[in-house]
Amino acid sequence: MTMTEDTPTTEAPTGEVGRARKRKEDQRLITGRTRWTDNITLPGMLHIAMVRSPFAHARVTAIATAEAKAARNVVAVLTGEDLKEVQGVNANAWPIATDQVTPTHLPMAVDHVACAGEIVACVVARSAAEARDAAELVDVDYDELPAVLDMKEALKDEVLAHPDLGTNKSAFWQLDSKEAGSGDDVDEAIEAARSDGIVIEREFRQQRLIPAFMEPRSVVVDPTGEQITMWSATQIPHILRFLLAATTGVSESKIRVIAPDVGGGFGGKLQTTPEEFVAFAAARRLGKPVKYTETRSESLVSGHHGRDQWQKLTLSARRDGTVTGLKVELLADLGAYVALVGGGVPVLGAWMFNSIYKFPAYRFNVQTILTNKTWVDAYRGAGRPEATFGIERMMDELAAELGRDPLEVREQNWITHEEFPFTTVAGMTYDSGNYEAATARARELFDYDALRAEQQRRREANDPVQLGIGVSTFTEMCGLAPSRVLGSLSYGAGGWEHASIRMLPTGKVEVVTGTSPHGQGHETAWSQIVADRLGVPFEDVEVLHGDTQISHKGLDTYGSRSLVVGGEALVLAADKVIEKARPIAAHLLEASADDLEFSAGRFGVKGTDQGLTMAEIALASFAAHNLPDGVEPGLDSDATYDPVNFSFPHGTHLCAMEVDTETGASRMRSYVCVDDIGVVVNPLIADGQIHGGLVQGIAQALWEGAEYDENGTLVTGSFVDYTLPTAADTISFVTDYTVSPSTTNTLGTKGVGEAGTIASTPAVVNAIVDALRPMGVHDVPMPCTPERVWRAIQSGGSDRQVESSGDAQPHFDPAAPNQDTPETEGGAR
């Protein structure tokens, strides 16, 4: 991967914002000096091991616990029957329809399990090893039931994931441009194109993925103080605290949740987990601190999964390539339960399938479905990668049908920079963007024309190794977003964020943020923003987060919302500090407040050299010896920001893949991305987010996929079978940025956490299909393993539902490292 340390910028920033500062939190994170949840040890702490169902669907008929209870140092063995009145429930916070079918999701099953890995009992012992050993002694009798695993089979309601519900259909949701008044009738557009235009119809499969965060989930609960304190490796301490209180009956004021440094999440920790609730219940019942840390196998089988959609897309266009309509029909497998965000994840794609293109007619339908597999929820990008994949694959198919360059067809149909703000056919108003600029820069860095020429030469020479060029021009929506909009969608929370700034007497600054980082670099970026706003040194800013007792108010980190929402709350709080300081400065300077100007951390009297620094005013305010009448001591300020709109990052990603047509093996030759994420606060952090996102999106295209056998057993339950790529499997990426500032926040930022993941998957698959298109191949199911590519070649593209033996994409060959040419290594800047 590209090293971006000390990345130069084309123009030196005048302040902190824009500087490629190294992350201040990294010293403790990468030297092992921080304290992860599993490092926490409390006096008298007990350890929990879970007993999980090996069956995908079964009745629990009996649980024998005597042998386990008699084991050495076992304190308790708890079953669902023991905890059913106090364990709470894992809630769904986004019912997408009033008649949504939502099975009750108990943290510990009482008499029915709906997926393998569901907790049926737990053992509490004095050591983790003793708890795990005793868990093996719990004897559970199951009456196995038929399991439904395929979403199309589930639609028939012949085998039910939850027999008491009577159906596997959870909810149906639609966005129709004609009904919404934002566009024309899509059926009419498609019918018109069938007679005098072009209609492209394709089915795509978004395979099931597993968020493979670095730090496994871990939770510690201490019930012995005035409050019940929970440490958890979670993305959402505030939401967790609320739902613990709301579903267990414990007063919210008696619960404190701490998310210490958290080692990655990718949406996989955007959840209130059964394990957290079981630990909470066990600690309360025993009156002692308890800890549970999952094994990697437990993480893969029982932490929520992502994606898992079947997509049917119909695109209509005129014969000149102008798009006229897009119809999207989705089936979304929710797994056994409707998770916290659950069915809302595919709904997020409703506003993104139309992407950057000016479709006049549009319809989006999604049917969510229950099956007997692990529950599904947000995974990096959440709804937007699925949508981007679908539309970017379709635009390539349209270009192929027209026999034209895919970039040319996209440009014909995208929103031009003069047309912003632009309200799309889905009803979303994009505030800013410049797709032409990003694409031109990407094309230049990629050497697009030269690669196309090489592709032509290889085709003409019938080279066994063909070259494919993949395009992905994308946008996404970040900041999840005005509370009133979320309310109209029945989302269970608002879109606001909170921040506090404490001006200490010494002039130092403490920032308290409601967002909760799990690797994003908040402490550095937030310090840069505050340093600029208040004119204080970067080093003088400390950022506090992740503890509901310190940061009492917040909605946490997901959906690339931290900077565009939490950062703006920070700006508002800083501005309040300045306005609080202004009358004090005027009083001390014996000047009118109107004659003061604030710059670089100093109030100066216009036309004189008199002035006071923020530190001097902070001390004077603290001492309170000489304040104006009616002014209270202290400069501390709070702010809560509710965004007025989403933000819309965009970019152009270009990928070159070499495909061996004799073996199906593929090799990434080059990858260039030019993203517009608005104003870049810290280029080093942005590059890191882009790089990580790219690998995750490329991994979906080439490597990752959760596979179940016919009994509902996860057969990719370890990293031996679930192929997570390493740095050695990827190449050096070329990255760059164009900037069209967001107009919906004062910082001009748009969000960057998920962009790489959203854009990269279709770029890679488009490249592979592009290489094979002369052989009649129109699709290769993901992950595009050598076997699947080879089968697609053999079938000439006629068998697009290629069955796979499940063989994974091989990891890198040390003898032939999959690296790019030296001249393209590194970032563009």
CSV table of N, CA, C and O in Angstrom, one decimal, residues 40-146:
chain,number,residue,atom,x,y,z
A,40,ILE,N,-8.8,-4.7,30.5
A,40,ILE,CA,-9.4,-4.2,31.8
A,40,ILE,C,-9.6,-5.3,32.8
A,40,ILE,O,-10.1,-6.4,32.5
A,41,THR,N,-9.0,-5.2,33.9
A,41,THR,CA,-9.1,-6.2,35.0
A,41,THR,C,-9.6,-5.4,36.3
A,41,THR,O,-9.0,-4.5,36.7
A,42,LEU,N,-10.6,-5.9,36.8
A,42,LEU,CA,-11.2,-5.3,38.0
A,42,LEU,C,-11.1,-6.3,39.2
A,42,LEU,O,-11.1,-7.6,39.0
A,43,PRO,N,-11.0,-5.8,40.4
A,43,PRO,CA,-11.0,-6.7,41.6
A,43,PRO,C,-12.2,-7.7,41.6
A,43,PRO,O,-13.3,-7.2,41.5
A,44,GLY,N,-11.9,-8.9,41.8
A,44,GLY,CA,-13.1,-9.9,41.9
A,44,GLY,C,-13.8,-10.2,40.6
A,44,GLY,O,-14.9,-10.7,40.6
A,45,MET,N,-13.2,-9.8,39.5
A,45,MET,CA,-13.9,-9.9,38.2
A,45,MET,C,-14.0,-11.4,37.8
A,45,MET,O,-13.1,-12.2,37.9
A,46,LEU,N,-15.2,-11.7,37.3
A,46,LEU,CA,-15.5,-13.1,36.8
A,46,LEU,C,-15.5,-13.0,35.2
A,46,LEU,O,-15.5,-12.0,34.6
A,47,HIS,N,-15.4,-14.2,34.6
A,47,HIS,CA,-15.3,-14.3,33.2
A,47,HIS,C,-16.5,-15.1,32.6
A,47,HIS,O,-16.9,-16.1,33.3
A,48,ILE,N,-17.0,-14.7,31.5
A,48,ILE,CA,-18.1,-15.4,30.9
A,48,ILE,C,-17.7,-16.1,29.6
A,48,ILE,O,-16.9,-15.6,28.8
A,49,ALA,N,-18.3,-17.3,29.5
A,49,ALA,CA,-18.2,-18.0,28.2
A,49,ALA,C,-19.6,-18.3,27.7
A,49,ALA,O,-20.4,-18.7,28.5
A,50,MET,N,-19.8,-18.2,26.4
A,50,MET,CA,-21.2,-18.4,25.9
A,50,MET,C,-21.3,-19.8,25.4
A,50,MET,O,-20.4,-20.4,24.8
A,51,VAL,N,-22.5,-20.4,25.6
A,51,VAL,CA,-22.9,-21.6,25.0
A,51,VAL,C,-23.8,-21.3,23.8
A,51,VAL,O,-24.8,-20.6,24.0
A,52,ARG,N,-23.4,-21.7,22.6
A,52,ARG,CA,-24.1,-21.3,21.4
A,52,ARG,C,-24.7,-22.4,20.6
A,52,ARG,O,-24.2,-23.6,20.7
A,53,SER,N,-25.8,-22.1,20.0
A,53,SER,CA,-26.5,-23.2,19.2
A,53,SER,C,-25.6,-23.6,18.0
A,53,SER,O,-25.2,-22.7,17.2
A,54,PRO,N,-25.4,-24.9,17.8
A,54,PRO,CA,-24.8,-25.3,16.5
A,54,PRO,C,-25.7,-25.4,15.4
A,54,PRO,O,-25.3,-25.6,14.2
A,55,PHE,N,-27.0,-25.3,15.7
A,55,PHE,CA,-28.1,-25.5,14.6
A,55,PHE,C,-28.6,-24.1,14.1
A,55,PHE,O,-28.7,-23.2,14.9
A,56,ALA,N,-29.0,-24.1,12.9
A,56,ALA,CA,-29.5,-22.9,12.3
A,56,ALA,C,-30.9,-22.6,12.7
A,56,ALA,O,-31.4,-21.5,12.8
A,57,HIS,N,-31.6,-23.7,13.1
A,57,HIS,CA,-33.0,-23.5,13.4
A,57,HIS,C,-33.4,-24.7,14.3
A,57,HIS,O,-33.3,-25.9,13.9
A,58,ALA,N,-33.9,-24.4,15.5
A,58,ALA,CA,-34.2,-25.5,16.5
A,58,ALA,C,-35.0,-25.0,17.6
A,58,ALA,O,-35.0,-23.8,18.0
A,59,ARG,N,-35.7,-26.0,18.2
A,59,ARG,CA,-36.3,-25.7,19.6
A,59,ARG,C,-35.4,-26.2,20.6
A,59,ARG,O,-34.7,-27.2,20.5
A,60,VAL,N,-35.2,-25.4,21.7
A,60,VAL,CA,-34.4,-25.8,22.8
A,60,VAL,C,-35.3,-26.5,23.8
A,60,VAL,O,-36.3,-25.9,24.3
A,61,THR,N,-35.1,-27.8,23.9
A,61,THR,CA,-36.1,-28.6,24.7
A,61,THR,C,-35.6,-28.8,26.2
A,61,THR,O,-36.4,-29.1,27.1
A,62,ALA,N,-34.3,-28.8,26.4
A,62,ALA,CA,-33.8,-29.0,27.7
A,62,ALA,C,-32.3,-28.5,27.8
A,62,ALA,O,-31.6,-28.6,26.8
A,63,ILE,N,-31.9,-28.0,28.9
A,63,ILE,CA,-30.5,-27.6,29.1
A,63,ILE,C,-30.1,-28.1,30.5
A,63,ILE,O,-30.6,-27.8,31.5
A,64,ALA,N,-29.1,-29.1,30.4
A,64,ALA,CA,-28.6,-29.7,31.7
A,64,ALA,C,-27.3,-28.9,32.1
A,64,ALA,O,-26.3,-28.9,31.3
A,65,THR,N,-27.3,-28.3,33.2
A,65,THR,CA,-26.2,-27.4,33.7
A,65,THR,C,-25.4,-28.0,34.8
A,65,THR,O,-24.5,-27.4,35.2
A,66,ALA,N,-25.9,-29.1,35.4
A,66,ALA,CA,-25.3,-29.6,36.7
A,66,ALA,C,-23.8,-29.8,36.6
A,66,ALA,O,-23.0,-29.5,37.4
A,67,GLU,N,-23.4,-30.5,35.5
A,67,GLU,CA,-22.0,-30.9,35.3
A,67,GLU,C,-21.2,-29.6,35.2
A,67,GLU,O,-20.1,-29.5,35.8
A,68,ALA,N,-21.6,-28.7,34.5
A,68,ALA,CA,-20.9,-27.4,34.3
A,68,ALA,C,-20.8,-26.7,35.6
A,68,ALA,O,-19.8,-26.1,36.0
A,69,LYS,N,-21.9,-26.6,36.4
A,69,LYS,CA,-21.9,-25.9,37.7
A,69,LYS,C,-20.9,-26.5,38.6
A,69,LYS,O,-20.4,-25.8,39.5
A,70,ALA,N,-20.7,-27.8,38.5
A,70,ALA,CA,-19.8,-28.5,39.4
A,70,ALA,C,-18.3,-28.4,39.0
A,70,ALA,O,-17.4,-28.8,39.8
A,71,ALA,N,-18.1,-27.8,37.9
A,71,ALA,CA,-16.7,-27.7,37.4
A,71,ALA,C,-15.9,-26.7,38.3
A,71,ALA,O,-16.5,-25.8,38.9
A,72,ARG,N,-14.6,-26.8,38.2
A,72,ARG,CA,-13.7,-26.0,39.0
A,72,ARG,C,-13.9,-24.5,38.8
A,72,ARG,O,-13.9,-24.1,37.6
A,73,ASN,N,-14.1,-23.8,39.8
A,73,ASN,CA,-14.2,-22.3,39.8
A,73,ASN,C,-15.3,-21.8,39.0
A,73,ASN,O,-15.3,-20.6,38.6
A,74,VAL,N,-16.3,-22.6,38.8
A,74,VAL,CA,-17.5,-22.1,38.1
A,74,VAL,C,-18.4,-21.4,39.2
A,74,VAL,O,-18.7,-22.0,40.2
A,75,VAL,N,-18.9,-20.2,38.9
A,75,VAL,CA,-19.7,-19.5,39.9
A,75,VAL,C,-21.2,-19.6,39.5
A,75,VAL,O,-22.0,-19.7,40.4
A,76,ALA,N,-21.5,-19.6,38.2
A,76,ALA,CA,-22.9,-19.7,37.8
A,76,ALA,C,-23.0,-20.2,36.4
A,76,ALA,O,-22.1,-20.0,35.6
A,77,VAL,N,-24.1,-20.9,36.1
A,77,VAL,CA,-24.5,-21.2,34.7
A,77,VAL,C,-25.9,-20.7,34.5
A,77,VAL,O,-26.8,-21.0,35.3
A,78,LEU,N,-26.0,-19.8,33.6
A,78,LEU,CA,-27.3,-19.1,33.4
A,78,LEU,C,-27.9,-19.4,32.0
A,78,LEU,O,-27.2,-19.5,31.0
A,79,THR,N,-29.2,-19.6,32.0
A,79,THR,CA,-29.9,-20.0,30.8
A,79,THR,C,-30.9,-18.8,30.5
A,79,THR,O,-31.1,-17.9,31.3
A,80,GLY,N,-31.5,-18.9,29.3
A,80,GLY,CA,-32.5,-18.0,29.0
A,80,GLY,C,-33.7,-17.9,30.0
A,80,GLY,O,-34.2,-16.9,30.2
A,81,GLU,N,-34.0,-19.1,30.5
A,81,GLU,CA,-35.1,-19.2,31.5
A,81,GLU,C,-34.7,-18.4,32.7
A,81,GLU,O,-35.5,-17.7,33.3
A,82,ASP,N,-33.4,-18.4,33.1
A,82,ASP,CA,-33.0,-17.7,34.3
A,82,ASP,C,-33.0,-16.1,34.0
A,82,ASP,O,-33.3,-15.4,35.0
A,83,LEU,N,-32.8,-15.7,32.8
A,83,LEU,CA,-32.6,-14.3,32.6
A,83,LEU,C,-33.7,-13.6,31.8
A,83,LEU,O,-33.7,-12.4,31.6
A,84,LYS,N,-34.8,-14.4,31.5
A,84,LYS,CA,-35.7,-13.8,30.5
A,84,LYS,C,-36.5,-12.6,31.0
A,84,LYS,O,-36.9,-11.8,30.2
A,85,GLU,N,-36.5,-12.4,32.3
A,85,GLU,CA,-37.3,-11.2,32.8
A,85,GLU,C,-36.4,-10.0,33.0
A,85,GLU,O,-36.9,-8.9,33.2
A,86,VAL,N,-35.1,-10.2,32.8
A,86,VAL,CA,-34.2,-9.1,33.1
A,86,VAL,C,-33.2,-8.8,32.0
A,86,VAL,O,-32.5,-7.8,32.1
A,87,GLN,N,-33.1,-9.6,31.0
A,87,GLN,CA,-32.0,-9.5,30.0
A,87,GLN,C,-32.2,-8.4,29.0
A,87,GLN,O,-31.3,-8.0,28.3
A,88,GLY,N,-33.4,-7.8,28.9
A,88,GLY,CA,-33.7,-6.8,27.9
A,88,GLY,C,-33.9,-7.4,26.5
A,88,GLY,O,-34.2,-8.6,26.4
A,89,VAL,N,-33.7,-6.6,25.5
A,89,VAL,CA,-33.9,-7.1,24.1
A,89,VAL,C,-33.0,-6.4,23.2
A,89,VAL,O,-32.7,-5.2,23.4
A,90,ASN,N,-32.6,-7.0,22.1
A,90,ASN,CA,-31.8,-6.4,21.1
A,90,ASN,C,-32.8,-5.7,20.1
A,90,ASN,O,-33.5,-6.4,19.3
A,91,ALA,N,-32.9,-4.4,20.1
A,91,ALA,CA,-34.0,-3.7,19.5
A,91,ALA,C,-33.7,-3.4,18.0
A,91,ALA,O,-32.5,-3.3,17.6
A,92,ASN,N,-34.7,-3.2,17.2
A,92,ASN,CA,-34.6,-2.6,15.9
A,92,ASN,C,-35.1,-1.2,16.0
A,92,ASN,O,-36.2,-0.9,16.5
A,93,ALA,N,-34.2,-0.3,15.6
A,93,ALA,CA,-34.5,1.2,15.8
A,93,ALA,C,-35.0,1.8,14.5
A,93,ALA,O,-35.1,3.0,14.4
A,94,TRP,N,-35.1,1.0,13.4
A,94,TRP,CA,-35.6,1.6,12.1
A,94,TRP,C,-36.6,0.7,11.5
A,94,TRP,O,-36.2,0.0,10.5
A,95,PRO,N,-37.8,0.6,11.9
A,95,PRO,CA,-38.8,-0.1,11.2
A,95,PRO,C,-39.2,0.6,9.9
A,95,PRO,O,-39.6,1.8,10.0
A,96,ILE,N,-39.0,0.0,8.8
A,96,ILE,CA,-39.1,0.7,7.5
A,96,ILE,C,-40.6,0.7,7.0
A,96,ILE,O,-40.9,1.3,6.0
A,97,ALA,N,-41.4,0.0,7.7
A,97,ALA,CA,-42.8,-0.1,7.4
A,97,ALA,C,-43.6,-0.2,8.6
A,97,ALA,O,-43.2,-0.9,9.6
A,98,THR,N,-44.9,0.3,8.6
A,98,THR,CA,-45.7,0.2,9.8
A,98,THR,C,-46.1,-1.3,10.1
A,98,THR,O,-46.3,-1.6,11.2
A,99,ASP,N,-46.1,-2.1,9.0
A,99,ASP,CA,-46.5,-3.5,9.2
A,99,ASP,C,-45.3,-4.4,9.2
A,99,ASP,O,-45.4,-5.6,8.9
A,100,GLN,N,-44.1,-3.8,9.4
A,100,GLN,CA,-42.9,-4.7,9.4
A,100,GLN,C,-43.0,-5.8,10.4
A,100,GLN,O,-43.4,-5.7,11.5
A,101,VAL,N,-42.6,-7.0,9.9
A,101,VAL,CA,-42.6,-8.2,10.7
A,101,VAL,C,-41.2,-8.3,11.4
A,101,VAL,O,-40.2,-8.4,10.7
A,102,THR,N,-41.2,-8.2,12.7
A,102,THR,CA,-40.0,-8.1,13.5
A,102,THR,C,-40.0,-9.1,14.6
A,102,THR,O,-40.6,-9.0,15.6
A,103,PRO,N,-39.2,-10.2,14.4
A,103,PRO,CA,-39.2,-11.2,15.5
A,103,PRO,C,-38.5,-10.6,16.7
A,103,PRO,O,-37.5,-9.8,16.6
A,104,THR,N,-38.9,-11.0,17.9
A,104,THR,CA,-38.3,-10.6,19.1
A,104,THR,C,-36.9,-11.2,19.2
A,104,THR,O,-36.7,-12.4,19.0
A,105,HIS,N,-35.9,-10.3,19.4
A,105,HIS,CA,-34.5,-10.8,19.5
A,105,HIS,C,-34.0,-10.7,20.9
A,105,HIS,O,-33.5,-9.7,21.4
A,106,LEU,N,-34.2,-11.9,21.6
A,106,LEU,CA,-33.7,-11.9,23.0
A,106,LEU,C,-32.2,-12.1,23.0
A,106,LEU,O,-31.7,-12.9,22.1
A,107,PRO,N,-31.4,-11.5,23.8
A,107,PRO,CA,-30.0,-11.7,23.9
A,107,PRO,C,-29.6,-13.2,24.1
A,107,PRO,O,-28.7,-13.7,23.5
A,108,MET,N,-30.4,-13.8,25.0
A,108,MET,CA,-30.2,-15.3,25.2
A,108,MET,C,-31.5,-16.0,24.9
A,108,MET,O,-32.5,-15.6,25.5
A,109,ALA,N,-31.4,-16.9,23.9
A,109,ALA,CA,-32.7,-17.6,23.5
A,109,ALA,C,-33.2,-18.4,24.7
A,109,ALA,O,-32.5,-18.9,25.6
A,110,VAL,N,-34.6,-18.4,24.8
A,110,VAL,CA,-35.2,-19.2,25.8
A,110,VAL,C,-35.6,-20.6,25.3
A,110,VAL,O,-35.3,-21.6,25.9
A,111,ASP,N,-36.3,-20.6,24.2
A,111,ASP,CA,-36.7,-22.0,23.7
A,111,ASP,C,-36.7,-22.1,22.2
A,111,ASP,O,-37.1,-23.2,21.7
A,112,HIS,N,-36.2,-21.1,21.5
A,112,HIS,CA,-36.1,-21.2,20.1
A,112,HIS,C,-34.9,-20.5,19.6
A,112,HIS,O,-34.6,-19.3,20.0
A,113,VAL,N,-34.1,-21.1,18.7
A,113,VAL,CA,-33.0,-20.5,18.1
A,113,VAL,C,-33.2,-20.4,16.6
A,113,VAL,O,-33.7,-21.3,16.0
A,114,ALA,N,-32.8,-19.3,16.0
A,114,ALA,CA,-33.1,-19.0,14.6
A,114,ALA,C,-31.9,-18.9,13.7
A,114,ALA,O,-32.0,-18.6,12.5
A,115,CYS,N,-30.7,-19.1,14.3
A,115,CYS,CA,-29.5,-19.1,13.5
A,115,CYS,C,-28.4,-19.8,14.4
A,115,CYS,O,-28.4,-19.7,15.6
A,116,ALA,N,-27.4,-20.3,13.7
A,116,ALA,CA,-26.3,-20.9,14.4
A,116,ALA,C,-25.5,-19.8,15.0
A,116,ALA,O,-25.3,-18.8,14.5
A,117,GLY,N,-25.0,-20.1,16.2
A,117,GLY,CA,-24.2,-19.2,17.0
A,117,GLY,C,-25.1,-18.4,18.0
A,117,GLY,O,-24.5,-17.6,18.8
A,118,GLU,N,-26.4,-18.6,18.0
A,118,GLU,CA,-27.2,-17.9,19.0
A,118,GLU,C,-26.9,-18.4,20.4
A,118,GLU,O,-26.7,-19.6,20.6
A,119,ILE,N,-26.9,-17.5,21.3
A,119,ILE,CA,-26.6,-17.9,22.7
A,119,ILE,C,-27.7,-18.6,23.4
A,119,ILE,O,-28.9,-18.1,23.3
A,120,VAL,N,-27.5,-19.7,24.0
A,120,VAL,CA,-28.5,-20.4,24.7
A,120,VAL,C,-28.2,-20.5,26.2
A,120,VAL,O,-29.1,-20.9,27.0
A,121,ALA,N,-27.0,-20.3,26.6
A,121,ALA,CA,-26.6,-20.3,28.0
A,121,ALA,C,-25.2,-19.6,28.1
A,121,ALA,O,-24.5,-19.4,27.1
A,122,CYS,N,-24.9,-19.3,29.4
A,122,CYS,CA,-23.5,-18.8,29.6
A,122,CYS,C,-23.0,-19.4,30.9
A,122,CYS,O,-23.7,-19.7,31.8
A,123,VAL,N,-21.7,-19.5,30.9
A,123,VAL,CA,-21.0,-20.0,32.1
A,123,VAL,C,-20.2,-18.8,32.7
A,123,VAL,O,-19.4,-18.2,31.9
A,124,VAL,N,-20.3,-18.6,34.0
A,124,VAL,CA,-19.5,-17.6,34.7
A,124,VAL,C,-18.5,-18.3,35.6
A,124,VAL,O,-18.9,-19.0,36.5
A,125,ALA,N,-17.2,-18.0,35.4
A,125,ALA,CA,-16.2,-18.7,36.2
A,125,ALA,C,-15.1,-17.7,36.6
A,125,ALA,O,-15.1,-16.5,36.2
A,126,ARG,N,-14.2,-18.1,37.4
A,126,ARG,CA,-13.2,-17.2,37.9
A,126,ARG,C,-12.1,-16.9,36.9
A,126,ARG,O,-11.3,-16.0,37.1
A,127,SER,N,-12.0,-17.7,35.8
A,127,SER,CA,-11.0,-17.4,34.8
A,127,SER,C,-11.7,-17.7,33.4
A,127,SER,O,-12.7,-18.5,33.4
A,128,ALA,N,-11.2,-17.1,32.4
A,128,ALA,CA,-11.8,-17.3,31.1
A,128,ALA,C,-11.7,-18.7,30.6
A,128,ALA,O,-12.6,-19.3,30.0
A,129,ALA,N,-10.5,-19.3,30.9
A,129,ALA,CA,-10.3,-20.7,30.5
A,129,ALA,C,-11.2,-21.6,31.2
A,129,ALA,O,-11.8,-22.6,30.6
A,130,GLU,N,-11.4,-21.4,32.5
A,130,GLU,CA,-12.3,-22.3,33.2
A,130,GLU,C,-13.8,-22.1,32.7
A,130,GLU,O,-14.6,-23.1,32.7
A,131,ALA,N,-14.1,-20.9,32.4
A,131,ALA,CA,-15.5,-20.7,31.8
A,131,ALA,C,-15.6,-21.4,30.5
A,131,ALA,O,-16.7,-22.0,30.3
A,132,ARG,N,-14.7,-21.3,29.6
A,132,ARG,CA,-14.7,-22.0,28.3
A,132,ARG,C,-14.8,-23.5,28.5
A,132,ARG,O,-15.6,-24.2,27.8
A,133,ASP,N,-14.0,-24.0,29.4
A,133,ASP,CA,-14.0,-25.5,29.6
A,133,ASP,C,-15.3,-25.9,30.1
A,133,ASP,O,-15.9,-27.0,29.7
A,134,ALA,N,-15.9,-25.2,31.1
A,134,ALA,CA,-17.2,-25.6,31.6
A,134,ALA,C,-18.3,-25.5,30.6
A,134,ALA,O,-19.3,-26.2,30.7
A,135,ALA,N,-18.2,-24.5,29.7
A,135,ALA,CA,-19.2,-24.3,28.7
A,135,ALA,C,-19.4,-25.6,27.9
A,135,ALA,O,-20.5,-25.9,27.4
A,136,GLU,N,-18.3,-26.3,27.7
A,136,GLU,CA,-18.3,-27.6,27.0
A,136,GLU,C,-19.2,-28.6,27.7
A,136,GLU,O,-19.6,-29.6,27.1
A,137,LEU,N,-19.4,-28.4,29.0
A,137,LEU,CA,-20.1,-29.4,29.8
A,137,LEU,C,-21.6,-29.1,29.9
A,137,LEU,O,-22.4,-29.9,30.5
A,138,VAL,N,-22.0,-28.0,29.4
A,138,VAL,CA,-23.5,-27.7,29.3
A,138,VAL,C,-24.1,-28.5,28.2
A,138,VAL,O,-23.7,-28.5,27.0
A,139,ASP,N,-25.1,-29.3,28.6
A,139,ASP,CA,-25.7,-30.3,27.7
A,139,ASP,C,-27.1,-29.7,27.2
A,139,ASP,O,-28.0,-29.7,28.0
A,140,VAL,N,-27.2,-29.3,26.0
A,140,VAL,CA,-28.4,-28.7,25.5
A,140,VAL,C,-29.1,-29.7,24.5
A,140,VAL,O,-28.5,-30.3,23.6
A,141,ASP,N,-30.4,-30.0,24.8
A,141,ASP,CA,-31.2,-30.8,23.9
A,141,ASP,C,-31.9,-29.9,22.9
A,141,ASP,O,-32.6,-29.0,23.3
A,142,TYR,N,-31.8,-30.2,21.6
A,142,TYR,CA,-32.4,-29.4,20.6
A,142,TYR,C,-33.4,-30.3,19.8
A,142,TYR,O,-33.1,-31.5,19.6
A,143,ASP,N,-34.5,-29.7,19.4
A,143,ASP,CA,-35.3,-30.4,18.4
A,143,ASP,C,-35.1,-29.6,17.1
A,143,ASP,O,-35.7,-28.5,16.9
A,144,GLU,N,-34.3,-30.2,16.2
A,144,GLU,CA,-33.9,-29.4,15.0
A,144,GLU,C,-35.1,-29.2,14.1
A,144,GLU,O,-36.0,-30.1,13.9
A,145,LEU,N,-35.2,-28.0,13.6
A,145,LEU,CA,-36.3,-27.6,12.7
A,145,LEU,C,-35.7,-27.4,11.3
A,145,LEU,O,-34.5,-27.0,11.1
A,146,PRO,N,-36.6,-27.4,10.2
A,146,PRO,CA,-36.1,-27.1,8.9
A,146,PRO,C,-35.6,-25.6,8.9
A,146,PRO,O,-36.3,-24.8,9.5
